CSV table of C-alpha atoms in Angstrom, one decimal:
chain,number,residue,atom,x,y,z
A,1,MET,CA,-2.7,12.6,-3.0
A,2,SER,CA,-3.3,8.8,-3.5
A,3,GLU,CA,-4.2,6.0,-1.2
A,4,ASP,CA,-2.4,2.7,-1.4
A,5,ARG,CA,-4.1,-0.2,-3.2
A,6,THR,CA,-5.9,-1.2,0.0
A,7,GLY,CA,-7.4,2.3,0.4
A,8,ALA,CA,-5.2,3.2,3.3
A,9,ARG,CA,-3.2,6.4,3.6
A,10,PRO,CA,0.5,5.6,4.5
A,11,THR,CA,1.7,6.8,7.8
A,12,PRO,CA,4.0,9.9,7.4
A,13,ALA,CA,7.3,10.2,9.1
A,14,ALA,CA,7.5,12.6,12.1
A,15,ARG,CA,7.7,16.2,10.9
A,16,THR,CA,9.8,19.0,12.3
A,17,SER,CA,10.4,22.6,11.3
A,18,PRO,CA,12.5,22.6,8.1
A,19,PRO,CA,16.2,23.3,8.6
A,20,TRP,CA,17.1,22.6,5.0
A,21,SER,CA,19.5,24.8,3.2
A,22,ALA,CA,21.1,23.2,0.2
A,23,ARG,CA,19.9,25.5,-2.6
A,24,ALA,CA,21.9,23.6,-5.1
A,25,GLY,CA,20.0,22.9,-8.3
A,26,ILE,CA,18.4,19.4,-8.6
A,27,GLY,CA,19.6,18.1,-11.9
A,28,THR,CA,18.3,19.2,-15.3
A,29,ARG,CA,15.0,20.9,-16.1
A,30,ASP,CA,13.8,18.3,-18.6
A,31,ARG,CA,12.5,15.9,-15.9
A,32,ALA,CA,9.7,17.2,-13.7
A,33,ASP,CA,7.6,15.8,-10.9
A,34,ALA,CA,4.3,17.7,-11.1
A,35,HIS,CA,2.8,16.5,-7.9
A,36,CYS,CA,4.5,15.3,-4.7
A,37,HIS,CA,4.2,15.9,-0.9
A,38,LEU,CA,7.7,16.8,0.3
A,39,ASP,CA,6.2,18.2,3.5
A,40,ALA,CA,5.5,14.6,4.6
A,41,LEU,CA,9.2,13.8,4.7
A,42,SER,CA,11.5,14.1,7.7
A,43,PRO,CA,14.6,16.4,7.2
A,44,GLU,CA,16.7,13.3,6.6
A,45,GLU,CA,14.2,11.8,4.1
A,46,LEU,CA,13.9,15.2,2.3
A,47,ALA,CA,17.7,15.4,1.9
A,48,SER,CA,17.9,11.8,0.6
A,49,GLY,CA,14.8,12.3,-1.6
A,50,LEU,CA,16.2,15.4,-3.3
A,51,GLU,CA,19.6,13.7,-3.7
A,52,GLY,CA,18.0,10.8,-5.4
A,53,ALA,CA,16.0,13.1,-7.6
A,54,ARG,CA,19.1,15.0,-8.6
A,55,ALA,CA,20.8,11.7,-9.5
A,56,ALA,CA,17.8,10.8,-11.6
A,57,GLY,CA,18.0,14.1,-13.5
A,58,ILE,CA,14.8,15.5,-12.0
A,59,GLY,CA,15.2,19.2,-12.0
A,60,LEU,CA,11.6,20.4,-11.1
A,61,LEU,CA,9.3,19.3,-8.4
A,62,VAL,CA,6.0,20.8,-7.3
A,63,THR,CA,5.2,20.0,-3.7
A,64,VAL,CA,1.4,20.3,-3.1
A,65,ALA,CA,-0.4,20.6,0.2
A,66,MET,CA,-3.6,19.5,2.0
A,67,ASP,CA,-4.2,22.2,4.6
A,68,VAL,CA,-2.7,25.3,6.1
A,69,GLU,CA,-0.1,23.4,8.1
A,70,THR,CA,1.2,21.4,5.1
A,71,SER,CA,0.9,24.4,2.9
A,72,THR,CA,3.2,26.3,5.2
A,73,ARG,CA,5.7,23.5,5.1
A,74,ALA,CA,5.5,23.2,1.4
A,75,VAL,CA,6.3,26.9,1.0
A,76,GLN,CA,9.2,26.6,3.5
A,77,ILE,CA,10.7,23.8,1.5
A,78,ALA,CA,10.2,25.5,-1.9
A,79,GLU,CA,11.9,28.7,-0.5
A,80,ALA,CA,14.8,26.6,0.7
A,81,GLU,CA,15.4,24.4,-2.3
A,82,ASP,CA,16.2,25.3,-5.9
A,83,GLY,CA,14.0,23.5,-8.4
A,84,VAL,CA,11.2,23.0,-5.9
A,85,TYR,CA,7.9,25.0,-6.1
A,86,ALA,CA,4.7,24.8,-4.0
A,87,GLY,CA,1.0,24.6,-4.2
A,88,VAL,CA,-1.2,25.7,-1.3
A,89,GLY,CA,-4.7,24.6,-0.6
A,90,LEU,CA,-7.3,22.6,1.3
A,91,HIS,CA,-7.6,18.9,0.1
A,92,PRO,CA,-11.2,17.6,-0.3
A,93,TRP,CA,-10.5,14.9,2.3
A,94,LEU,CA,-10.1,17.7,4.9
A,95,ALA,CA,-12.9,19.9,3.8
A,96,GLN,CA,-15.2,18.6,6.5
A,97,ASP,CA,-12.8,20.1,9.1
A,98,HIS,CA,-13.8,23.5,7.8
A,99,PRO,CA,-17.6,23.4,7.4
A,100,ASP,CA,-17.8,27.2,7.3
A,101,GLY,CA,-15.4,27.4,4.4
A,102,PRO,CA,-11.7,26.9,3.6
A,103,PRO,CA,-9.1,29.1,5.3
A,104,VAL,CA,-8.6,31.4,2.3
A,105,ASP,CA,-7.0,34.3,4.3
A,106,ALA,CA,-4.2,32.0,5.4
A,107,LEU,CA,-3.8,30.5,2.0
A,108,ARG,CA,-3.8,33.9,0.4
A,109,ASP,CA,-0.9,35.0,2.7
A,110,LEU,CA,1.1,31.9,1.9
A,111,ALA,CA,0.5,32.4,-1.9
A,112,ARG,CA,2.4,35.7,-1.7
A,113,SER,CA,5.6,33.7,-1.8
A,114,GLY,CA,7.2,33.8,-5.2
A,115,ARG,CA,7.7,30.0,-4.9
A,116,VAL,CA,3.9,29.3,-4.9
A,117,VAL,CA,2.9,28.4,-8.4
A,118,ALA,CA,-0.7,27.0,-7.9
A,119,ILE,CA,-3.6,26.6,-5.5
A,120,GLY,CA,-3.7,23.0,-4.7
A,121,GLU,CA,-4.3,20.2,-4.0
A,122,ILE,CA,-8.0,21.0,-4.2
A,123,GLY,CA,-11.0,19.3,-5.8
A,124,LEU,CA,-13.6,16.6,-5.2
A,125,ASP,CA,-13.4,13.0,-4.0
A,126,PHE,CA,-16.6,11.0,-4.0
A,127,VAL,CA,-14.9,7.6,-3.5
A,128,GLY,CA,-14.1,8.0,0.2
A,129,ASN,CA,-11.0,7.0,2.1
A,130,SER,CA,-10.1,4.7,5.0
A,131,TRP,CA,-7.7,7.3,6.4
A,132,ARG,CA,-10.5,9.4,7.7
A,133,ASN,CA,-13.0,6.5,7.7
A,134,LEU,CA,-15.4,8.5,5.6
A,135,SER,CA,-17.9,7.6,2.9
A,136,TYR,CA,-18.6,10.4,0.6
A,137,GLU,CA,-22.0,9.0,-0.2
A,138,ASP,CA,-23.1,11.5,2.6
A,139,PRO,CA,-24.6,14.4,0.7
A,140,GLU,CA,-23.6,16.9,3.4
A,141,LEU,CA,-19.9,15.9,3.0
A,142,ARG,CA,-20.2,16.4,-0.8
A,143,ARG,CA,-21.8,19.8,-0.3
A,144,ILE,CA,-19.0,20.9,2.0
A,145,GLN,CA,-16.4,19.6,-0.5
A,146,GLU,CA,-18.1,21.5,-3.4
A,147,ALA,CA,-18.3,24.7,-1.4
A,148,ALA,CA,-14.6,24.5,-0.4
A,149,PHE,CA,-13.7,23.7,-4.1
A,150,ARG,CA,-15.6,26.7,-5.5
A,151,ARG,CA,-14.2,29.1,-2.9
A,152,GLN,CA,-10.6,28.0,-3.6
A,153,LEU,CA,-11.2,28.4,-7.4
A,154,GLN,CA,-12.3,31.9,-6.7
A,155,LEU,CA,-9.2,32.5,-4.7
A,156,ALA,CA,-7.1,31.2,-7.6
A,157,GLN,CA,-8.8,33.7,-9.9
A,158,GLU,CA,-8.2,36.5,-7.4
A,159,LEU,CA,-4.5,35.6,-7.3
A,160,GLU,CA,-4.2,34.8,-11.0
A,161,LEU,CA,-3.0,31.2,-10.2
A,162,PRO,CA,-3.8,27.9,-11.9
A,163,VAL,CA,-5.0,25.1,-9.8
A,164,ILE,CA,-3.8,21.5,-9.0
A,165,LEU,CA,-6.8,19.2,-8.8
A,166,HIS,CA,-7.6,16.0,-6.9
A,167,SER,CA,-10.6,14.3,-8.5
A,168,ARG,CA,-11.7,10.7,-7.8
A,169,GLY,CA,-15.1,9.4,-8.8
A,170,ALA,CA,-16.2,13.0,-9.4
A,171,HIS,CA,-15.1,14.0,-12.9
A,172,GLU,CA,-18.5,15.2,-14.0
A,173,PRO,CA,-19.1,17.6,-11.1
A,174,THR,CA,-15.5,18.6,-11.1
A,175,THR,CA,-15.5,19.7,-14.8
A,176,ARG,CA,-19.0,21.2,-14.4
A,177,ILE,CA,-17.8,23.4,-11.5
A,178,LEU,CA,-14.6,24.4,-13.4
A,179,ALA,CA,-16.7,25.5,-16.3
A,180,GLU,CA,-19.2,27.4,-14.1
A,181,GLU,CA,-16.3,29.2,-12.3
A,182,GLU,CA,-14.7,30.0,-15.7
A,183,MET,CA,-11.4,28.4,-14.8
A,184,GLY,CA,-10.5,27.7,-18.4
A,185,ARG,CA,-8.5,30.9,-18.6
A,186,LEU,CA,-6.1,29.8,-15.8
A,187,GLY,CA,-6.3,26.1,-16.2
A,188,GLY,CA,-4.0,23.9,-14.3
A,189,CYS,CA,-3.2,20.2,-13.6
A,190,VAL,CA,-5.5,17.3,-12.6
A,191,GLN,CA,-4.0,14.4,-10.7
A,192,PHE,CA,-5.2,11.7,-13.1
A,193,GLN,CA,-5.9,8.5,-11.2
A,194,ASP,CA,-9.1,7.3,-12.8
A,195,GLY,CA,-11.5,8.3,-15.6
A,196,SER,CA,-12.2,7.8,-19.2
A,197,ALA,CA,-11.2,9.2,-22.6
A,198,ALA,CA,-14.4,11.3,-22.4
A,199,ASP,CA,-13.1,12.8,-19.1
A,200,VAL,CA,-9.8,13.6,-20.8
A,201,GLU,CA,-11.7,15.5,-23.5
A,202,ARG,CA,-13.7,17.5,-21.0
A,203,TYR,CA,-10.7,18.6,-19.0
A,204,THR,CA,-8.7,19.4,-22.1
A,205,GLU,CA,-11.4,21.7,-23.3
A,206,LEU,CA,-11.0,23.5,-19.9
A,207,ASN,CA,-7.3,24.0,-20.5
A,208,PHE,CA,-6.2,21.3,-18.0
A,209,THR,CA,-3.2,19.0,-18.1
A,210,PHE,CA,-3.0,15.5,-16.6
A,211,SER,CA,-0.3,14.4,-14.1
A,212,ILE,CA,0.0,10.6,-14.3
A,213,GLY,CA,1.7,8.8,-11.4
A,214,SER,CA,2.4,5.4,-10.0
A,215,SER,CA,-1.2,4.2,-10.4
A,216,VAL,CA,-0.3,3.6,-14.0
A,217,THR,CA,2.1,0.8,-13.1
A,218,TYR,CA,-0.6,-1.4,-11.6
A,219,PRO,CA,-2.8,-3.9,-13.5
A,220,ASP,CA,-5.6,-2.1,-15.4
A,221,PRO,CA,-8.8,-4.2,-15.3
A,222,GLY,CA,-11.0,-1.1,-15.8
A,223,GLY,CA,-9.5,0.2,-19.0
A,224,TRP,CA,-8.0,3.4,-17.4
A,225,HIS,CA,-4.9,3.0,-19.6
A,226,ASP,CA,-7.0,3.8,-22.6
A,227,ALA,CA,-7.6,7.2,-21.0
A,228,VAL,CA,-3.9,7.6,-20.5
A,229,ARG,CA,-3.4,6.9,-24.2
A,230,ALA,CA,-6.1,9.6,-24.9
A,231,VAL,CA,-4.2,12.4,-23.1
A,232,PRO,CA,-2.9,14.8,-25.8
A,233,ASP,CA,0.8,15.2,-26.0
A,234,HIS,CA,0.5,18.9,-25.0
A,235,ALA,CA,-1.4,18.0,-21.8
A,236,LEU,CA,0.8,15.2,-20.5
A,237,LEU,CA,2.6,15.5,-17.1
A,238,LEU,CA,4.3,13.0,-14.8
A,239,GLU,CA,4.1,12.8,-11.0
A,240,THR,CA,5.1,10.5,-8.1
A,241,ASP,CA,2.7,11.7,-5.3
A,242,ALA,CA,5.8,10.9,-3.1
A,243,PRO,CA,5.9,9.6,-0.4
A,244,TRP,CA,2.6,8.0,-1.1
A,245,LEU,CA,1.6,5.3,-3.5
A,246,PRO,CA,4.8,3.4,-4.6
A,247,TYR,CA,5.0,1.8,-8.0
A,248,ASP,CA,3.9,-1.8,-8.5
A,249,GLY,CA,6.6,-4.2,-7.6
A,250,SER,CA,8.7,-1.7,-5.7
A,251,GLY,CA,8.5,-3.7,-2.5
A,252,ARG,CA,8.2,-0.4,-0.5
A,253,SER,CA,5.3,1.2,1.4
A,254,ARG,CA,6.5,4.7,0.4
A,255,SER,CA,7.6,6.3,-2.9
A,256,VAL,CA,10.4,8.7,-3.6
A,257,PRO,CA,10.7,11.3,-6.4
A,258,ALA,CA,13.3,9.2,-8.2
A,259,ASP,CA,10.5,6.7,-8.9
A,260,LEU,CA,9.4,9.1,-11.7
A,261,THR,CA,11.7,7.2,-14.0
A,262,VAL,CA,9.5,4.1,-13.6
A,263,VAL,CA,6.4,6.1,-14.2
A,264,ALA,CA,7.9,7.6,-17.3
A,265,ASP,CA,8.9,4.2,-18.6
A,266,THR,CA,5.4,2.8,-18.1
A,267,VAL,CA,3.7,5.8,-19.7
A,268,ALA,CA,6.0,5.6,-22.7
A,269,ARG,CA,5.2,1.9,-23.1
A,270,ILE,CA,1.5,2.5,-22.9
A,271,ARG,CA,1.6,5.4,-25.3
A,272,GLY,CA,4.0,3.7,-27.7
A,273,THR,CA,6.9,6.1,-27.4
A,274,ASP,CA,10.2,6.4,-25.5
A,275,ALA,CA,10.8,7.7,-21.9
A,276,ASP,CA,13.1,10.5,-22.9
A,277,SER,CA,10.4,12.0,-25.1
A,278,VAL,CA,7.8,11.6,-22.4
A,279,PHE,CA,10.1,13.3,-19.9
A,280,ALA,CA,10.9,16.3,-22.2
A,281,THR,CA,7.3,16.7,-23.2
A,282,ALA,CA,6.0,16.6,-19.6
A,283,ALA,CA,8.5,19.0,-18.3
A,284,ALA,CA,7.8,21.6,-21.0
A,285,ASN,CA,4.1,21.1,-20.4
A,286,LEU,CA,4.5,21.7,-16.6
A,287,ARG,CA,6.2,25.0,-17.2
A,288,ARG,CA,3.4,26.1,-19.5
A,289,ALA,CA,0.7,24.9,-17.1
A,290,LEU,CA,2.3,26.6,-14.1
A,291,PRO,CA,3.8,29.8,-15.6
A,292,ARG,CA,5.3,31.1,-12.4
A,293,ILE,CA,7.9,28.3,-12.7
A,294,GLY,CA,9.3,30.2,-15.6
């Protein structure tokens, strides 16, 4: 999950129990959104968002979660909609709500659904966020995050599932913990919002792919686009993080899955290729990274 460029988390629409039913396929399978938050949409927004995705040819979406409540909604949506799969997990921003450890029993139960393809969104965030008004300079908050991260990696191994990572300002401890917990066998996807070419190399050695989203459309004074260019073709994924961070110049406060086309165009330009090739490569990589998709 991303914050907007001011560091604030957008306000989600009111949520209700999902009454969705249209199990019609969502376009083709050569365009895939590796990381979105469909649970944050109202029923009307969900229907509109999936219709827009279908019109844009997006045939696969992975809706990831932040806690048990959003994990439950993610599974419900995935079970109701063809082409949608779910990740379940406790986000590092919410780890401090569970100082005694993440709710692994509830997550394990949810992961029994055949529509769950990963444990996530999990990981480490040492940047902080204005949504919870927290600074992760506090060593106790970092300790709680790391403990929750390790426990969920162990759950992923127990369930033979890859993981979907959130890592900001914490690539060194994230990759160190992944190595210590021997996650290279299962691998997964890292939501790639910052970092360097050296970080790309470390994650790649651990069998991880990189989902690149709307952050790539913004000006790049720090040289992050060099890291985007360094991502190997076999490890490239695309995401929107919808409904959060919209692309630069959209004029909107929220994003939609169809914005993946803008992300693909931008990634193609940065990497010196074409959007169709980026789409096809990213979709094939997602199916390999999350084998339960099939």
